[in-house]
Coordinates of C-alpha atoms and ligand atoms in Angstrom, one line a residue:
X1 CA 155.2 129.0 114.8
X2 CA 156.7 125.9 115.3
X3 CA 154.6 122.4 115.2
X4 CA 155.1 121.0 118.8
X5 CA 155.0 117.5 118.1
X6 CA 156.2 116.4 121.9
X7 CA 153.2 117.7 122.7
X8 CA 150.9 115.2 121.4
X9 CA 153.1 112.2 121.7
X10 CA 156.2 112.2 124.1
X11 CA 157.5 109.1 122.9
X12 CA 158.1 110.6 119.5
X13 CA 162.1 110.5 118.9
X14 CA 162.4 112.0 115.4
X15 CA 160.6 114.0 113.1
X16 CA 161.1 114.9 109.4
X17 CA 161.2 119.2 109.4
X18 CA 162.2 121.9 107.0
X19 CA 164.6 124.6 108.3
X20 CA 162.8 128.3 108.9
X21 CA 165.7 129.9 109.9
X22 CA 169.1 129.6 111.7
X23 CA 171.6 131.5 113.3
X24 CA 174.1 130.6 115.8
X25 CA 171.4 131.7 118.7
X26 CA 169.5 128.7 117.2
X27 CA 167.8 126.7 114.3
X28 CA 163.5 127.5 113.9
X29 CA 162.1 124.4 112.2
X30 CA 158.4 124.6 111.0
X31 CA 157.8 121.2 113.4
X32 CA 160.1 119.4 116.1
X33 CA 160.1 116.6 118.1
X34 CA 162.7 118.4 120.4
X35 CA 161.3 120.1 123.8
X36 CA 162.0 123.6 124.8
X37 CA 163.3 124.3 128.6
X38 CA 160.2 125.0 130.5
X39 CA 157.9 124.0 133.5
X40 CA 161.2 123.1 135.3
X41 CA 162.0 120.3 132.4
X42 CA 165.3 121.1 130.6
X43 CA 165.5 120.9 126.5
X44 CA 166.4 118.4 124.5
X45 CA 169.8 117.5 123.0
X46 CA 170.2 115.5 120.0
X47 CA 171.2 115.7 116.3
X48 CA 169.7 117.4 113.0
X49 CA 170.7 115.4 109.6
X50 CA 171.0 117.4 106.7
X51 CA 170.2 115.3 103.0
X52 CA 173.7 116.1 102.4
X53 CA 174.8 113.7 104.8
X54 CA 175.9 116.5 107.3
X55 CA 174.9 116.2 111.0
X56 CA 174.3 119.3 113.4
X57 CA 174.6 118.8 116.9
X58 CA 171.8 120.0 119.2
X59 CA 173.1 121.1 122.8
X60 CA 170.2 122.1 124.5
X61 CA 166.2 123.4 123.0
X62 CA 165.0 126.6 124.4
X63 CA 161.6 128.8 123.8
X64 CA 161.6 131.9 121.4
X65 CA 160.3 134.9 121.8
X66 CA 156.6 134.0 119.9
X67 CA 154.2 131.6 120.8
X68 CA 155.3 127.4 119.9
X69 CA 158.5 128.7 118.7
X70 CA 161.3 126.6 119.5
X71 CA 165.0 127.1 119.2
X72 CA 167.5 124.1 118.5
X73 CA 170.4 125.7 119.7
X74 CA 173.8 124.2 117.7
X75 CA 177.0 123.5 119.1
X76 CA 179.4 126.4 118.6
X77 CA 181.0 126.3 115.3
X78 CA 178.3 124.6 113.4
X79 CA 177.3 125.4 110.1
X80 CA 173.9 126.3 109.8
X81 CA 171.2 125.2 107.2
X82 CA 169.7 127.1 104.8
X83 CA 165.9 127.9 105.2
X84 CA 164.2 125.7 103.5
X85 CA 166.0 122.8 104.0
X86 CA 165.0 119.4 104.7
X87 CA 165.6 118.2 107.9
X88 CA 165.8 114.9 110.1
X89 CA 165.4 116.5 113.7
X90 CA 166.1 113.2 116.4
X91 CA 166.6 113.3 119.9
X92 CA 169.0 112.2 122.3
X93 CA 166.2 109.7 123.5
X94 CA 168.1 107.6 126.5
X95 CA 168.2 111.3 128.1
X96 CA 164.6 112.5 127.2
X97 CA 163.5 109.3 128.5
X98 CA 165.2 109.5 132.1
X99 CA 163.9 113.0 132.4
X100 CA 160.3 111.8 131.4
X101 CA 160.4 109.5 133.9
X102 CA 161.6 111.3 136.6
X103 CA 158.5 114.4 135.4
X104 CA 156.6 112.1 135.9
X105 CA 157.4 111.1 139.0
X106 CA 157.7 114.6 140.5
X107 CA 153.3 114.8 139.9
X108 CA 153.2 111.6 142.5
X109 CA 155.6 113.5 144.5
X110 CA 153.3 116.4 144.1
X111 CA 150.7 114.5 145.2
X112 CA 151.7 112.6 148.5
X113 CA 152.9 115.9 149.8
X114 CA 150.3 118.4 151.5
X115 CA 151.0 122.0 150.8
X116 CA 151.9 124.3 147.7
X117 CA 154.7 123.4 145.5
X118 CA 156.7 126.8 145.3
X119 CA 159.6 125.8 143.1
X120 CA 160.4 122.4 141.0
X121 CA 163.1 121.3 138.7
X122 CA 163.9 118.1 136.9
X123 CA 167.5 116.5 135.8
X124 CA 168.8 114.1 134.0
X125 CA 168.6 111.3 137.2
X126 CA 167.5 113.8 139.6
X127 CA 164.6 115.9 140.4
X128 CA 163.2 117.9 143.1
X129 CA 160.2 119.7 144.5
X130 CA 160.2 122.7 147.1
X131 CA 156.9 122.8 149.2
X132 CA 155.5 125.2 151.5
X133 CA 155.3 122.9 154.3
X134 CA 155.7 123.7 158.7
X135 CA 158.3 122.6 160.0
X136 CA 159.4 118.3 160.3
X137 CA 156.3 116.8 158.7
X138 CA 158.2 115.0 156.1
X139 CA 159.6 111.6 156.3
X140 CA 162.5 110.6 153.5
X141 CA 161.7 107.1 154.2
X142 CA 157.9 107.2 154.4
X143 CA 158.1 109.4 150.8
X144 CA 160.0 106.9 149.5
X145 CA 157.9 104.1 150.2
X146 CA 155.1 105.6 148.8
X147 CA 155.9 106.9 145.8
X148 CA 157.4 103.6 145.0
X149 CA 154.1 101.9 145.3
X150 CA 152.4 104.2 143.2
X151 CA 154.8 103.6 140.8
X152 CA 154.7 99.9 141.0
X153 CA 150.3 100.0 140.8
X154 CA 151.2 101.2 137.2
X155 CA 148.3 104.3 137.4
X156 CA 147.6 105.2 133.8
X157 CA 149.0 108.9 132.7
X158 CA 147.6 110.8 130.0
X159 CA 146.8 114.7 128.8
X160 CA 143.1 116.1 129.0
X161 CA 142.1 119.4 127.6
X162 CA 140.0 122.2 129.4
X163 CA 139.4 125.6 128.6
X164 CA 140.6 128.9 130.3
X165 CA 137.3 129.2 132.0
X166 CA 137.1 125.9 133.5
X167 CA 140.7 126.4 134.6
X168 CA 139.4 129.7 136.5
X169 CA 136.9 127.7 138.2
X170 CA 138.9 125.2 139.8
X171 CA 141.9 127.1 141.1
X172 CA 142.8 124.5 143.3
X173 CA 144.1 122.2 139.9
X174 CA 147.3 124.5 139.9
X175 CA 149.7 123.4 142.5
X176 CA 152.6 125.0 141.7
X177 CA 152.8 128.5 142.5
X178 CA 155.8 129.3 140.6
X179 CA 154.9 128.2 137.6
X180 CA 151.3 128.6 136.4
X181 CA 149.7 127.7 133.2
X182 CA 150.2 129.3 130.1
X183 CA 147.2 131.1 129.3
X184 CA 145.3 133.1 126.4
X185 CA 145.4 130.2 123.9
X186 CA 141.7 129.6 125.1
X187 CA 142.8 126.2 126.1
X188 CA 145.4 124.3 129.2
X189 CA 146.5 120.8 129.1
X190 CA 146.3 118.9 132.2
X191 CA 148.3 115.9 133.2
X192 CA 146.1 113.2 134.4
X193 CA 147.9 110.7 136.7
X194 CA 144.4 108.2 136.6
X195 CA 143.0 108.2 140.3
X196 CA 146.1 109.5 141.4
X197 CA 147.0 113.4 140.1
X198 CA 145.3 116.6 137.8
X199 CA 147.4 119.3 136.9
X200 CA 148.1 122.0 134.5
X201 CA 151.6 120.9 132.7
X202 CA 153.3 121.1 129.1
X203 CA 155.8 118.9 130.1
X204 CA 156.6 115.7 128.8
X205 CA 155.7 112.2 130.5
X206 CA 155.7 108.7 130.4
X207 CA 152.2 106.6 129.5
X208 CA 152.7 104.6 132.8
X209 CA 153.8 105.0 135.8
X210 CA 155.5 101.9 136.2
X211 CA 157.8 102.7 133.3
X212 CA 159.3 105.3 136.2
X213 CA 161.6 102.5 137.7
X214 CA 162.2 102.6 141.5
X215 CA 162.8 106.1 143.1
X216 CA 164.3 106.7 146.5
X217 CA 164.0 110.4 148.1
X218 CA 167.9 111.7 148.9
X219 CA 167.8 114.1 150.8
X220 CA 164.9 116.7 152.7
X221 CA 166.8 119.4 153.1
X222 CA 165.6 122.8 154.8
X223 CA 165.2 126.0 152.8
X224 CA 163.3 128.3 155.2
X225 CA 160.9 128.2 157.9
X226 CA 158.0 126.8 155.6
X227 CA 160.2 125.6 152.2
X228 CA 161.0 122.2 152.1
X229 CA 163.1 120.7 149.1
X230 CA 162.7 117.4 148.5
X231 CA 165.0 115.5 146.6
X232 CA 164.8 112.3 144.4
X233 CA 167.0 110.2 142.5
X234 CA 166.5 107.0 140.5
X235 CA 167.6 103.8 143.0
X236 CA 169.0 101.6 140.0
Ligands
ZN1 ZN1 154.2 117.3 134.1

């Protein structure tokens, strides 16, 4: 088990850590700061600094195969530290930043459009969300303008805690159909966007929505009779 720390505090960039185990498939720390691909947010990238002065290069986070355990995957050719080792784990932060903003953006998204979200992914600059939604009933420009003043009212964002039983009772919290909650830890985080969004998600997001930055919408683009993919982009 890996200590998630990104779950408590996105804003966290580094972390000191003690090495588990490591092989070229990827480093097990007993805590990280570093997020696993997931919930249609890639992993992080960064660095891990060795006491000796030795630096190993992080190209992308991924999920092992037990529960919070999280793989730093190193760049090929790396050497690998020794378990037990102690460990500063930091993050390419100017990336995890971008892609926290743009999460977080994808929940307004979520929440201006009508209709299930059947797919979602988010990268560094872009993201997207596919609804299942009839035929022309979205507007790029009418998306964009309303997103952008959610942003700018700066609605508060922050994790609350339910259990599996009250997440049974209100089915209608999970709006993505292709990815639901992970379950059986008697517990789900929700994402609350304050007077604004509620959903299930273990991704990572920014305090504010005004730290998003202006967003303009792409591209609508037709992936079905009822799957529309909308796509965003930062405008600046
Ligand atoms: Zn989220």
């Amino acid at each position: 088990m890996t200590e998630l720390l990104f779950r408590d505090d996105g804003y966290s960039r580094s972390c000191a850590a003690l090495a588990v185990a490591g092989d070229p498939r990827g480093i097990l720390l007993d805590r990280t700061v570093f997020y696993p691909t997931g919930g249609g947010q890639p992993g992080d990238t960064g660095v891990l600094r060795l006491a000796s002065g030795q630096e190993i290069a992080i190209i992308d986070t991924v999920k092992g195969e037990l529960p919070d355990e999280v793989l730093h995957i190193p760049a090929p050719g790396t050497a690998l530290p020794e378990p037990g080792m102690e460990i500063v784990a930091e993050i390419d932060w100017e990336r995890r930043y971008r892609l926290m903003r743009m999460h977080t953006c994808l929940h307004l998204l979520c929440s201006i459009v009508p209709g299930a979200v059947t797919g979602g992914q988010v990268s560094d600059g872009r993201g997207r969300l596919d609804f299942d939604v009839p035929g022309s009933s979205l507007d790029k420009e009418a998306l964009t303008s309303r997103l952008n003043a959610l942003i700018e009212e700066g609605h508060a964002v922050g994790p609350r805690w339910i259990t599996d039983e009250e997440l049974e009772a209100q089915p209608e919290l999970v709006r993505t159909m292709s990815v639901k909650p992970p379950r059986g830890s008697g517990r789900v985080r929700l994402m609350e966007i304050s007077g604004v969004d509620l959903q299930p998600c273990g991704g990572t997001h920014v305090r504010n929505t005004a730290e998003i930055g202006r967003v303009v919408v792409t591209k609508i683009e037709n992936k079905g009779r009822q799957n529309r993919r909308v796509i965003l982009a930062f405008a600046e």
